[in-house]
Each structure stands twice: as C-alpha cells, then as structure tokens.
Short mmCIF file of C-alpha atoms in Angstrom, two decimals:
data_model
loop_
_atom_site.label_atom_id
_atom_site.label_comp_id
_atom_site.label_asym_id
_atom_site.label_seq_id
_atom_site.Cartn_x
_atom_site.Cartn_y
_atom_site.Cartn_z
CA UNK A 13 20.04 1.25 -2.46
CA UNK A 14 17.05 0.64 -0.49
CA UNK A 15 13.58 1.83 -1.68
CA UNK A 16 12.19 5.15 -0.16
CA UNK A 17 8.55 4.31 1.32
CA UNK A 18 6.35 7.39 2.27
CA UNK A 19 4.14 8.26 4.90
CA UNK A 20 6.30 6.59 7.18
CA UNK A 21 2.89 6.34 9.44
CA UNK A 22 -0.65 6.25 8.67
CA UNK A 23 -3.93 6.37 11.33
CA UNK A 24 -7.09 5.25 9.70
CA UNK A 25 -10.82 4.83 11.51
CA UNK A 26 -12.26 1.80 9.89
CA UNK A 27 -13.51 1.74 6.76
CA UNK A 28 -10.91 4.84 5.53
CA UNK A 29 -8.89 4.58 2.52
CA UNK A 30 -4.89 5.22 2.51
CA UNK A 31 -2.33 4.97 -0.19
CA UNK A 32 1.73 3.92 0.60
CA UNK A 33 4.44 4.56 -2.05
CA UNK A 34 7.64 3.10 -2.69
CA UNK A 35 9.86 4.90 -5.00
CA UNK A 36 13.18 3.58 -6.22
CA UNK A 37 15.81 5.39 -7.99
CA UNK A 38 17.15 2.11 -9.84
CA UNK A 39 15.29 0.06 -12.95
CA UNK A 40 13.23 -2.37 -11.48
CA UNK A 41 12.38 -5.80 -12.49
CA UNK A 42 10.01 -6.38 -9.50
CA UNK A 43 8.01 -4.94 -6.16
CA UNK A 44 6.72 -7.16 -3.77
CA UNK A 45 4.57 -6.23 -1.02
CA UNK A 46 4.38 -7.72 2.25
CA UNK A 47 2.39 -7.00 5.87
CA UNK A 48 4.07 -7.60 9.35
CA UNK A 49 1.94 -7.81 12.76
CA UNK A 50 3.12 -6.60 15.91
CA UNK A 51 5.75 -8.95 16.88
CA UNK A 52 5.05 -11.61 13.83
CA UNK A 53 7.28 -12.63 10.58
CA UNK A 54 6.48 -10.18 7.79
CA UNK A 55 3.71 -11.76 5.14
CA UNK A 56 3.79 -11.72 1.43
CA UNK A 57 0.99 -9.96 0.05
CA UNK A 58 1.55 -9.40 -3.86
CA UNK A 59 4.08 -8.86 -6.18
CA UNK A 60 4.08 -6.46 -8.80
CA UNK A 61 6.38 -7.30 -11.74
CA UNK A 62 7.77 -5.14 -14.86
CA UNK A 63 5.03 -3.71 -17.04
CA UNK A 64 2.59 -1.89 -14.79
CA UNK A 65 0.39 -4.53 -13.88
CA UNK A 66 -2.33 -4.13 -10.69
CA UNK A 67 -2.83 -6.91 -8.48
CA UNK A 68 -5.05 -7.24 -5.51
CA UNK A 69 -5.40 -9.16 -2.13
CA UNK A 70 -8.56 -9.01 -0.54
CA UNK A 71 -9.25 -4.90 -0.49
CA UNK A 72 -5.60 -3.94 -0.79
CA UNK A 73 -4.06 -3.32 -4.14
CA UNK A 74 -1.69 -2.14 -5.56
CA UNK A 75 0.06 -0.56 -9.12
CA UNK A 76 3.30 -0.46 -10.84
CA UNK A 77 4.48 2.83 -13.08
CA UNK A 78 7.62 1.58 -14.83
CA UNK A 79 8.38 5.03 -16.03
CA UNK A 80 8.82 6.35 -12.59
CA UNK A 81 9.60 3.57 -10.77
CA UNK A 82 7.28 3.71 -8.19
CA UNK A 83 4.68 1.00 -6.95
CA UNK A 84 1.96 2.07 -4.92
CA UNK A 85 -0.61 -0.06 -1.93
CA UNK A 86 -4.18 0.70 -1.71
CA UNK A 87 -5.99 0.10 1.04
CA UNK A 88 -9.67 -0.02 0.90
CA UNK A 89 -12.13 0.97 3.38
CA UNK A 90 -10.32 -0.38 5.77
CA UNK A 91 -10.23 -2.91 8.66
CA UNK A 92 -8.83 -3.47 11.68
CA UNK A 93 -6.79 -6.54 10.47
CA UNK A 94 -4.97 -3.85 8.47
CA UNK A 95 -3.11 -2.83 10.91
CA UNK A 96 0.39 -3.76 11.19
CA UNK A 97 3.65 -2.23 9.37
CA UNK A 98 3.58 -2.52 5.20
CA UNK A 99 7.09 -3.09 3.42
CA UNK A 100 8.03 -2.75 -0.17
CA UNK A 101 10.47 -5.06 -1.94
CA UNK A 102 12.45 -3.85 -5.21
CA UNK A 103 14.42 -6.28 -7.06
CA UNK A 104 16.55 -5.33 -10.61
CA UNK A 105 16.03 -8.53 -11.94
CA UNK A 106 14.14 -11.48 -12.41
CA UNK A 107 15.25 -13.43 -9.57
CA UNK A 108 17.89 -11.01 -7.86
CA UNK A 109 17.35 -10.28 -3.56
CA UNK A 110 15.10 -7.81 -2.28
CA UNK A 111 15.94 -4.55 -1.14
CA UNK A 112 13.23 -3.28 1.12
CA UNK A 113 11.96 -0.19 2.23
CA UNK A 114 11.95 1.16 5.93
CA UNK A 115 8.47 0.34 6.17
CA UNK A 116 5.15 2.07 6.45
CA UNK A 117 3.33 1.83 9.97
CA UNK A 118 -0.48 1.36 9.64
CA UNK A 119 -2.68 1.90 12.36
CA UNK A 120 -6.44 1.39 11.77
CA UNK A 121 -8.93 2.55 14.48
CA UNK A 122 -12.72 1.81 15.28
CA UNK B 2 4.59 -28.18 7.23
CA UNK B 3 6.48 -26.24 9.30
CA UNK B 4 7.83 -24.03 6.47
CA UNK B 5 10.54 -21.88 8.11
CA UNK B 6 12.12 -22.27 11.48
CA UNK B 7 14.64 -20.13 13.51
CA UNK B 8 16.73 -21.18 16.86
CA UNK B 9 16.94 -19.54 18.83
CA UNK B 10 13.49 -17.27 19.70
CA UNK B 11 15.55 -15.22 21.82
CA UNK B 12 19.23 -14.50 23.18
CA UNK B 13 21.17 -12.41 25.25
CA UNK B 14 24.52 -12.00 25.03
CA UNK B 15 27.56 -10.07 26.69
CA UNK B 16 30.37 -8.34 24.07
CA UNK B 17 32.68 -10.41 22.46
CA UNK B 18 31.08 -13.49 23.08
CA UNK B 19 29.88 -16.02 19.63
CA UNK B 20 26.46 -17.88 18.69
CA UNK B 21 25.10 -19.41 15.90
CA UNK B 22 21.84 -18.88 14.93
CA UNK B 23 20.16 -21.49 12.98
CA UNK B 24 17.70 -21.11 9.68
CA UNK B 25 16.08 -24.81 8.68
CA UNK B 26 13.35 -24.99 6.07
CA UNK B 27 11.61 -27.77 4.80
CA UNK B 28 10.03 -26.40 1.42
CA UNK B 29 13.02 -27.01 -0.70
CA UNK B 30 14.03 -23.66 -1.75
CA UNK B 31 17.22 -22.96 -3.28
CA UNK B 32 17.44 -19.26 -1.77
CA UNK B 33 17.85 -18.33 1.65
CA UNK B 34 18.22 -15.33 3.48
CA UNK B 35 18.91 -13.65 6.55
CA UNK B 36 17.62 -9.90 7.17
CA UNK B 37 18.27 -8.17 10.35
CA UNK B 38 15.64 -5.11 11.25
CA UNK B 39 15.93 -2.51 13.61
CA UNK B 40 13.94 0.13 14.33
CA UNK B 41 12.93 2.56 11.20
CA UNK B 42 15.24 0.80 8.85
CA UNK B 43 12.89 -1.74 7.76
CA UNK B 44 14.79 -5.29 6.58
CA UNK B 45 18.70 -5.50 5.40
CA UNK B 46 20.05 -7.92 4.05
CA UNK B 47 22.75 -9.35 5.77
CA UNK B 48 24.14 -11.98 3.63
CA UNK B 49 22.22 -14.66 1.37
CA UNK B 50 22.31 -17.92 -0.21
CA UNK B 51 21.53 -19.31 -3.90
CA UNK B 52 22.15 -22.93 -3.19
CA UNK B 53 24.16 -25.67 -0.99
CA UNK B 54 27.69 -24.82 -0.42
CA UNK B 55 27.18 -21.02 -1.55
CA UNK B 56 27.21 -18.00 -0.37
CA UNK B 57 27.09 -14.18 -1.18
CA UNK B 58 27.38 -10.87 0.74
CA UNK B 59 23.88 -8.25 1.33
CA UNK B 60 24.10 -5.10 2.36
CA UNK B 61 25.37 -4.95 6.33
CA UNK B 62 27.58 -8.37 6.38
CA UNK B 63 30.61 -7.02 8.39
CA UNK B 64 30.55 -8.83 11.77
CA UNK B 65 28.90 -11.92 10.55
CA UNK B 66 29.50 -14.86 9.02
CA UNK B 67 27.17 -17.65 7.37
CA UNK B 68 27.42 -20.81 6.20
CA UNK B 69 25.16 -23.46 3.87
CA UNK B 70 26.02 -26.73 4.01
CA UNK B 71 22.72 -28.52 3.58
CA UNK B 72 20.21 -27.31 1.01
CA UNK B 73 17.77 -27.10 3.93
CA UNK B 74 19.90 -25.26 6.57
CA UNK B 75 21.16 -21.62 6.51
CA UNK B 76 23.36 -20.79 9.47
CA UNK B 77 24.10 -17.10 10.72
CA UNK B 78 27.51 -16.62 13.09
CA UNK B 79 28.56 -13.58 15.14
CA UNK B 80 32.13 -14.54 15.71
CA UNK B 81 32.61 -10.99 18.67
CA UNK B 82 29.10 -10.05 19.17
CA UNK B 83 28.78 -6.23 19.88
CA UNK B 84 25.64 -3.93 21.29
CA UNK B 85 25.18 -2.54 17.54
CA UNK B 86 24.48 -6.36 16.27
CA UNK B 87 21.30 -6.06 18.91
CA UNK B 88 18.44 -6.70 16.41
CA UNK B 89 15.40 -8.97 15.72
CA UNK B 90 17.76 -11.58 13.24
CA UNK B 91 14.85 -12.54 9.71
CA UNK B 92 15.48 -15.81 8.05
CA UNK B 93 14.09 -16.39 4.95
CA UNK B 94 13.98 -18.66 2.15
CA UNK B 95 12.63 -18.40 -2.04
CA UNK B 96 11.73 -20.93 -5.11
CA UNK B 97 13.06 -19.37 -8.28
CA UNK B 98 11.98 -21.34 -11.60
CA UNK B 99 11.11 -21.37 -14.84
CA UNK B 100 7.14 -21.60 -13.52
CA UNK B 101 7.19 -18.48 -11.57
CA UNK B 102 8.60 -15.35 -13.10
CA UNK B 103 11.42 -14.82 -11.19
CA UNK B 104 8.88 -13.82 -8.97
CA UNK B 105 11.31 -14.78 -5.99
CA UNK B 106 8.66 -14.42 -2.64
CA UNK B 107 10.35 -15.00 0.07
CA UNK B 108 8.81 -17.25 3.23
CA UNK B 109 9.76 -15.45 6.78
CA UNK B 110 10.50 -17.24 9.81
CA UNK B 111 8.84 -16.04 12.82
CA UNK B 112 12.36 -13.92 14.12
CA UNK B 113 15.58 -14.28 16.43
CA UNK B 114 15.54 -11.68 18.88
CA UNK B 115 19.42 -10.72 20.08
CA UNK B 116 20.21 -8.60 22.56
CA UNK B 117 24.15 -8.09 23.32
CA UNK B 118 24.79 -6.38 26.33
#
C-alpha cells in the first residue's frame, strides 16, 4: 500500500521554510527520501530507519515517529536548487522494496 | 563509473507491438528494479530482482515481463504493448549487507520514456 504524501504541492520564495509528510498505515522498518529534477532520475537524499532518528542533508531534514508512522522533510530557508518533486520511500523490513509515495511538487521562487 | 544505464532514452510504439528495454549496472548490486511513473502516482513498482536468475512480482506487473540473467543486467519486456503502458519506464538497482542496515538505497537510471500509440 503506497505511502500517503501531503501537500501534494508547495510554492516557496527563497529562503521560506516548508514541511512534507509521508504517512503510512503499515509498520515500518524504513523511509527513505529522495529529490527528482525536472526531467532527471530521482536522487537519494536520506534514509530514516526504525527508532525515530533525524538525519540531515545540507538544510533539509528530516524525522521519524515510529508510533505514528509518519516521517517528515524539512526544508530550510530555502533555495532555488530545492526545487524539483520530493518522494518518500516506506519499506516493512530491513531490506524489503520500496513503496513510494505520489510525490510532493516543490517549487521555490526568487 | 557509469553507475546505472537504460536503453532505450526514448520509444514510440504502435499497439500490440513488443520491445525490450534494457537495465545494465556496473556497481555490483544484487537488487534491481524497475518502477514505472506516471503522472500523480509517483513510482510503482513493476517487478524486481534479488539476484541472477531471480525474479519477483511489484505492484502493477500485468503486461510485462522481466528477466535477469546476468547479475549486471535487468531486462523489462512488453510482450502487446498498449496506450495505458505509456510511461517514463525507472530502473534501479540496491547493495543490501551486513555493513549497511538494510538500508537498501536504490541508484536511478536517468529514465525510458514510452509512448504507445
């Protein structure tokens, strides 16, 4: 069952902050994060695995409630390299497919 | 290091005709993958690989058909292509081990783009 990711779409002006969520309705084991460009391969950007850790990359980070099963991306006064649409990636177990999310479309302004 | 590599880039095709597309990485990861993503419904999985010679269903692998017969290579069929297979085709490949935490990040290539007419 694929993750639920909300807003589906975000506009920013630089240096703005925004928050995605991904919510799953199954145990996880895992959430990875990961950043596609217009027209590019998506990029990994962190992975969040079972017991709540945060993790950042550059000004983006992002947290992990077990209890609720829901990870959530920060990003931090942002740039314009933000832009691009943000996926989550659940997995049950420790080395099990991802399941992703329909995505989360950034757009970051001047 | 060319890390993953799709061929085709791009293909048009009418209904009912086949192709192959191929998935080739050089990192020497068990797992391999192949997503398809269409518009608002972010990645599926359409069918997967955990090591030469095997292979497992994902989530939309009706109409497809895949095979692994090198470690390296991950092939994707459409026996009778049809308009609803038109999608940008994701290859992807993982490391699992003992060193990593099952932490299982997968390595995109850079996209198939099918359009079946």
């Amino acid at each position: 069952q694929q993750p639920v990711q909300s807003p589906q779409a975000v506009i920013l002006r630089e240096g703005e902050d925004a928050v995605i969520n991904c919510s799953s309705s199954k145990a996880l084991y895992s959430v990875h994060w990961y950043r596609q460009k217009h027209g590019e391969a998506p990029v990994f950007l962190m992975i969040l695995l079972k017991g709540g850790e945060q993790k950042g990359h550059e000004k983006i980070s992002a947290s992990f409630n077990e209890k609720k099963q829901q990870s959530s991306l920060y990003l931090t006064a942002s740039q314009l390299s933000y832009s691009g649409t943000y996926f989550c990636g659940t997995a049950k177990a420790a080395g099990n497919k991802l399941t992703f999310g329909g995505g989360t479309r950034v757009l970051v302004k001047p | 290091n060319a890390g993953v590599t799709q061929t085709p880039k791009f293909r048009v095709l009418k209904t009912g005709q086949s192709m192959t597309l191929l998935c080739a990485q050089d990192m020497n990861h068990e797992y391999m993958y192949w997503y398809r993503q269409d518009p608002g419904m972010g990645l599926r999985l359409i069918h997967y690989s955990v090591g030469e010679g095997t292979t497992a269903k994902g989530e939309v692998p009706d109409g497809y058909n895949v095979s692994r017969l090198k470690k390296q290579n991950f092939l994707l069929g459409l026996e009778s292509a049809a308009p609803s297979q038109t999608s940008v085709y994701f290859c992807a490949s993982s490391y699992f081990g003992a060193g990593n935490s099952g932490a299982n990040v997968l390595t995109f290539g850079a996209g198939s783009r099918l359009t079946v007419l």
